[in-house]
Amino acid sequence: IVMKEVFDIRSLEEDLVEKLGVREVHICPGDSDETPWVQKEMGRAAFQVMKNNLLPENNVIAVTGGRSIANVADMLIPDASLKETLFVPARGGLGEQVENQANTICATMARKAQGNYRLLHVPDQLSKEAYASLIHDPAIKSILEQIRAATMVVHGIGEAMTMAERRNAEESVMEKLTKNEAVAEAFGYYFDRSGEIVHKVLTIGLQLEDLERIPTVIAVAGGASKSEAITAYMKQSPNRILITDEGAAKEILMKL
Ligand code: BG6
């Protein structure tokens, strides 16, 4: 029975690689919507994939916030290959609670991996004027350069409306998302079913187009409830790696 399960998971992974057109897919058995420890398993799998994709030196790993990535941080253990690694948050404030913030997760990862970290202290609500002056601040400029030179990104994917509510988005933003049928969110960008950007949170740090230059981009997202969000986002992301669970994988394949 165990062999058959392993075989089933392998064939699900192959199907997803083909249907989503991505570089690699790793599926953990179960559904994290129902069984929370499946999230830990995804965290463990993500850590393995991170280690497998390190460059020989000068690794800079940019991370986003969210529970999925917090679980990756939980599963990190010291590893000789990570010692010199620099961990940075992918983007500035997106309106998350402290435990879900990229800064928090980044510091945890660095501590557990015995690597280094730098943080990005930026308010969640940025006006255009504040944004324009922040990017000229010397201290911010220096960390921004390091973030944009990331060699790896580890990020979550969320359902659009869930994320907007979690971030207490303004009424006008909620309306915009509903009107444009947003289904997915990643990095503070909101996407519709075909993967078009319909809204973006104004903050500094990695922009979507920066991802093209980054050698390894790993998305960690599971649970059947995220299947539509994962499909919308990943279909636009060739050459990326997806860590997910069986619950999401089956649902994605059913609808593709
Ligand atoms: C956020 C990321 O912190 O976490 C988002 O910035 C992502 O891009 C979200 O969609 C996912 O959260 P979770 O808790 O479902 O892993």
XYZ file of C-alpha atoms and ligand atoms in Angstrom:
272
model
C 0.000 0.000 0.000
C 2.810 2.398 0.867
C 4.498 1.682 -2.470
C 1.269 2.373 -4.307
C 0.833 5.672 -2.480
C 4.363 6.729 -3.372
C 3.667 5.791 -6.957
C 0.404 7.782 -6.982
C 2.141 10.861 -5.596
C 4.912 10.575 -8.190
C 2.428 10.427 -11.033
C 0.482 13.391 -9.597
C 3.740 15.342 -9.524
C 4.493 14.504 -13.147
C 0.957 15.457 -14.221
C 1.223 18.797 -12.455
C 4.632 19.610 -13.928
C 3.183 19.022 -17.355
C -0.195 20.745 -16.897
C 1.126 23.802 -15.064
C 4.278 23.964 -17.165
C 6.574 24.451 -14.169
C 10.079 23.186 -13.424
C 9.389 20.884 -10.469
C 6.497 19.899 -8.234
C 6.770 18.235 -4.826
C 3.583 16.899 -3.277
C 3.136 15.939 0.379
C 0.438 13.346 1.149
C -2.789 14.650 2.762
C -4.602 17.989 2.708
C -3.351 20.797 4.923
C -6.865 22.333 5.058
C -7.900 19.321 7.137
C -4.658 18.151 8.685
C -2.434 20.989 9.905
C 0.728 18.862 10.216
C 0.720 18.459 6.425
C 1.908 22.111 6.462
C 4.937 20.998 8.459
C 5.626 18.294 5.884
C 5.489 20.928 3.137
C 7.910 22.980 5.230
C 10.267 20.038 5.472
C 10.053 19.388 1.717
C 10.692 23.064 0.984
C 13.791 23.066 3.189
C 15.137 20.074 1.251
C 14.505 21.815 -2.077
C 16.162 24.995 -0.770
C 19.292 23.035 0.164
C 19.352 21.265 -3.204
C 19.298 24.579 -5.057
C 21.945 26.542 -3.164
C 24.758 28.105 -5.154
C 28.311 27.199 -4.114
C 28.590 30.589 -2.328
C 27.029 34.029 -1.781
C 23.486 32.758 -1.339
C 20.843 35.389 -0.646
C 17.431 33.939 0.151
C 14.443 36.282 0.005
C 11.306 35.132 1.842
C 7.714 36.319 2.033
C 5.400 36.126 5.012
C 2.453 33.810 5.659
C 1.870 30.610 7.588
C 3.209 28.348 4.845
C 6.590 30.057 4.905
C 6.513 30.304 8.724
C 6.267 26.500 8.630
C 9.303 26.311 6.376
C 11.168 28.370 9.014
C 9.952 25.944 11.701
C 11.452 22.999 9.869
C 14.842 24.594 9.249
C 17.784 23.003 11.019
C 21.419 24.112 11.037
C 23.192 22.948 7.942
C 26.795 23.590 6.946
C 25.694 24.642 3.461
C 23.524 27.470 4.880
C 26.074 29.008 7.237
C 27.082 31.930 5.042
C 23.582 32.479 3.684
C 21.959 35.884 3.955
C 18.187 35.890 4.560
C 16.159 38.957 3.559
C 12.435 39.760 3.359
C 11.193 39.796 -0.231
C 9.091 42.952 0.118
C 8.257 45.633 2.669
C 5.108 45.788 4.809
C 2.058 44.152 3.274
C -0.249 44.490 6.266
C 0.291 41.130 7.943
C 0.286 40.336 11.658
C 3.729 40.086 13.224
C 3.997 36.284 13.194
C 3.051 36.258 9.517
C 5.441 39.016 8.473
C 8.360 38.408 6.151
C 10.747 40.198 8.565
C 9.830 37.842 11.411
C 10.158 34.724 9.277
C 13.413 35.911 7.774
C 14.996 36.449 11.209
C 13.756 33.036 12.408
C 15.210 31.290 9.385
C 18.580 32.977 9.792
C 18.719 32.119 13.487
C 17.830 28.468 12.881
C 20.142 28.097 9.901
C 22.885 30.020 11.743
C 23.079 32.351 8.786
C 22.762 36.147 8.598
C 19.800 38.429 7.996
C 18.856 41.976 7.146
C 15.395 43.432 7.642
C 13.309 45.938 5.767
C 11.411 48.354 8.014
C 8.729 49.941 5.906
C 5.197 50.944 6.937
C 2.330 48.931 5.459
C 0.456 51.869 4.019
C 2.779 53.723 1.686
C 1.665 56.861 -0.087
C 3.219 57.523 -3.489
C 5.250 60.353 -1.905
C 6.521 58.173 0.946
C 7.425 55.455 -1.531
C 9.352 57.884 -3.716
C 11.387 59.244 -0.815
C 12.015 55.841 0.825
C 13.702 54.392 -2.212
C 16.273 57.190 -2.020
C 17.121 56.618 1.621
C 20.734 55.314 1.731
C 20.097 52.577 4.324
C 17.024 51.324 2.472
C 18.810 51.550 -0.848
C 21.574 49.286 0.390
C 19.236 46.547 1.599
C 17.105 46.884 -1.540
C 20.175 46.151 -3.628
C 20.763 42.965 -1.667
C 17.128 41.911 -2.003
C 17.171 42.437 -5.741
C 20.342 40.368 -5.976
C 18.598 37.410 -4.272
C 19.703 34.031 -5.568
C 16.581 32.289 -4.298
C 13.038 33.286 -3.366
C 10.704 31.289 -1.136
C 7.126 32.561 -1.149
C 3.535 31.686 -0.347
C 0.422 31.891 -2.511
C -2.924 32.933 -1.064
C -6.545 33.165 -2.126
C -7.169 36.770 -3.173
C -10.123 37.606 -0.934
C -8.710 35.739 2.068
C -5.502 37.737 1.798
C -7.260 41.065 1.266
C -9.376 40.466 4.376
C -6.395 39.293 6.402
C -4.626 42.536 5.503
C -7.663 44.669 6.249
C -7.632 46.067 2.733
C -9.659 49.226 2.172
C -13.192 48.999 0.847
C -12.132 50.415 -2.528
C -9.500 47.691 -2.892
C -12.034 44.986 -1.992
C -14.357 46.350 -4.663
C -11.598 46.431 -7.245
C -10.663 42.819 -6.478
C -14.267 41.655 -6.694
C -14.941 43.556 -9.888
C -11.814 42.166 -11.546
C -12.437 38.643 -10.239
C -9.157 38.298 -8.402
C -8.508 34.709 -7.287
C -4.840 34.601 -6.289
C -2.302 36.635 -4.361
C 1.483 36.406 -4.083
C 4.056 39.045 -2.971
C 1.305 41.612 -2.547
C 0.201 41.189 -6.172
C -3.366 40.059 -6.914
C -4.184 37.979 -10.008
C -7.281 36.913 -11.878
C -7.953 33.388 -13.166
C -5.775 33.855 -16.223
C -2.868 35.114 -14.125
C -3.249 38.798 -15.075
C -2.280 41.291 -12.353
C -5.394 43.140 -11.189
C -3.975 44.973 -8.167
C -0.679 45.508 -6.404
C 0.133 46.616 -2.857
C 2.478 49.586 -3.022
C 5.658 48.644 -1.203
C 9.364 48.408 -1.909
C 11.392 45.244 -2.434
C 11.118 42.546 -5.084
C 8.795 43.326 -7.944
C 7.260 40.560 -9.989
C 9.535 41.236 -12.953
C 12.622 40.785 -10.728
C 11.722 37.107 -10.362
C 12.735 36.426 -13.959
C 16.383 36.972 -13.064
C 16.406 34.880 -9.888
C 17.751 31.357 -10.435
C 15.456 29.531 -7.997
C 11.908 30.560 -7.113
C 10.035 28.211 -4.778
C 6.314 28.566 -4.028
C 4.880 26.796 -0.974
C 1.076 26.510 -0.914
C -1.298 23.665 -0.149
C -4.869 22.766 0.784
C -7.722 22.145 -1.655
C -9.054 25.646 -0.889
C -5.980 27.178 -2.562
C -6.225 25.121 -5.771
C -7.626 27.917 -7.923
C -5.108 30.431 -6.587
C -2.201 28.061 -7.191
C -3.327 27.352 -10.761
C -3.810 31.023 -11.630
C -0.418 32.032 -10.269
C 1.715 29.051 -11.325
C 0.502 28.934 -14.912
C 2.216 32.271 -15.417
C 5.403 31.056 -13.778
C 7.451 28.684 -15.918
C 10.770 27.567 -14.450
C 9.429 27.769 -10.904
C 9.211 25.105 -8.216
C 5.959 24.290 -6.400
C 5.711 22.572 -3.024
C 2.121 21.589 -2.354
C -0.057 18.833 -0.905
C -2.197 16.047 -2.299
C -5.432 17.916 -1.478
C -4.487 20.897 -3.648
C -2.857 18.761 -6.363
C -5.923 16.603 -6.955
C -8.262 19.579 -7.036
C -5.975 21.461 -9.464
C -5.777 18.493 -11.835
C -9.538 17.945 -11.712
C -10.166 21.475 -12.957
C -7.391 21.750 -15.523
C 1.794 36.345 2.655
C 2.534 36.545 1.402
O 2.497 36.784 3.737
O 1.425 34.976 2.734
C 1.538 36.301 0.348
O 3.039 37.858 1.301
C 0.963 34.904 0.409
O 2.083 36.590 -0.888
C 0.480 34.594 1.787
O -0.117 34.798 -0.471
C 0.099 33.154 1.996
O -0.233 32.981 3.346
P -0.496 31.587 4.007
O -0.681 31.921 5.450
O -1.734 31.048 3.386
O 0.693 30.748 3.746
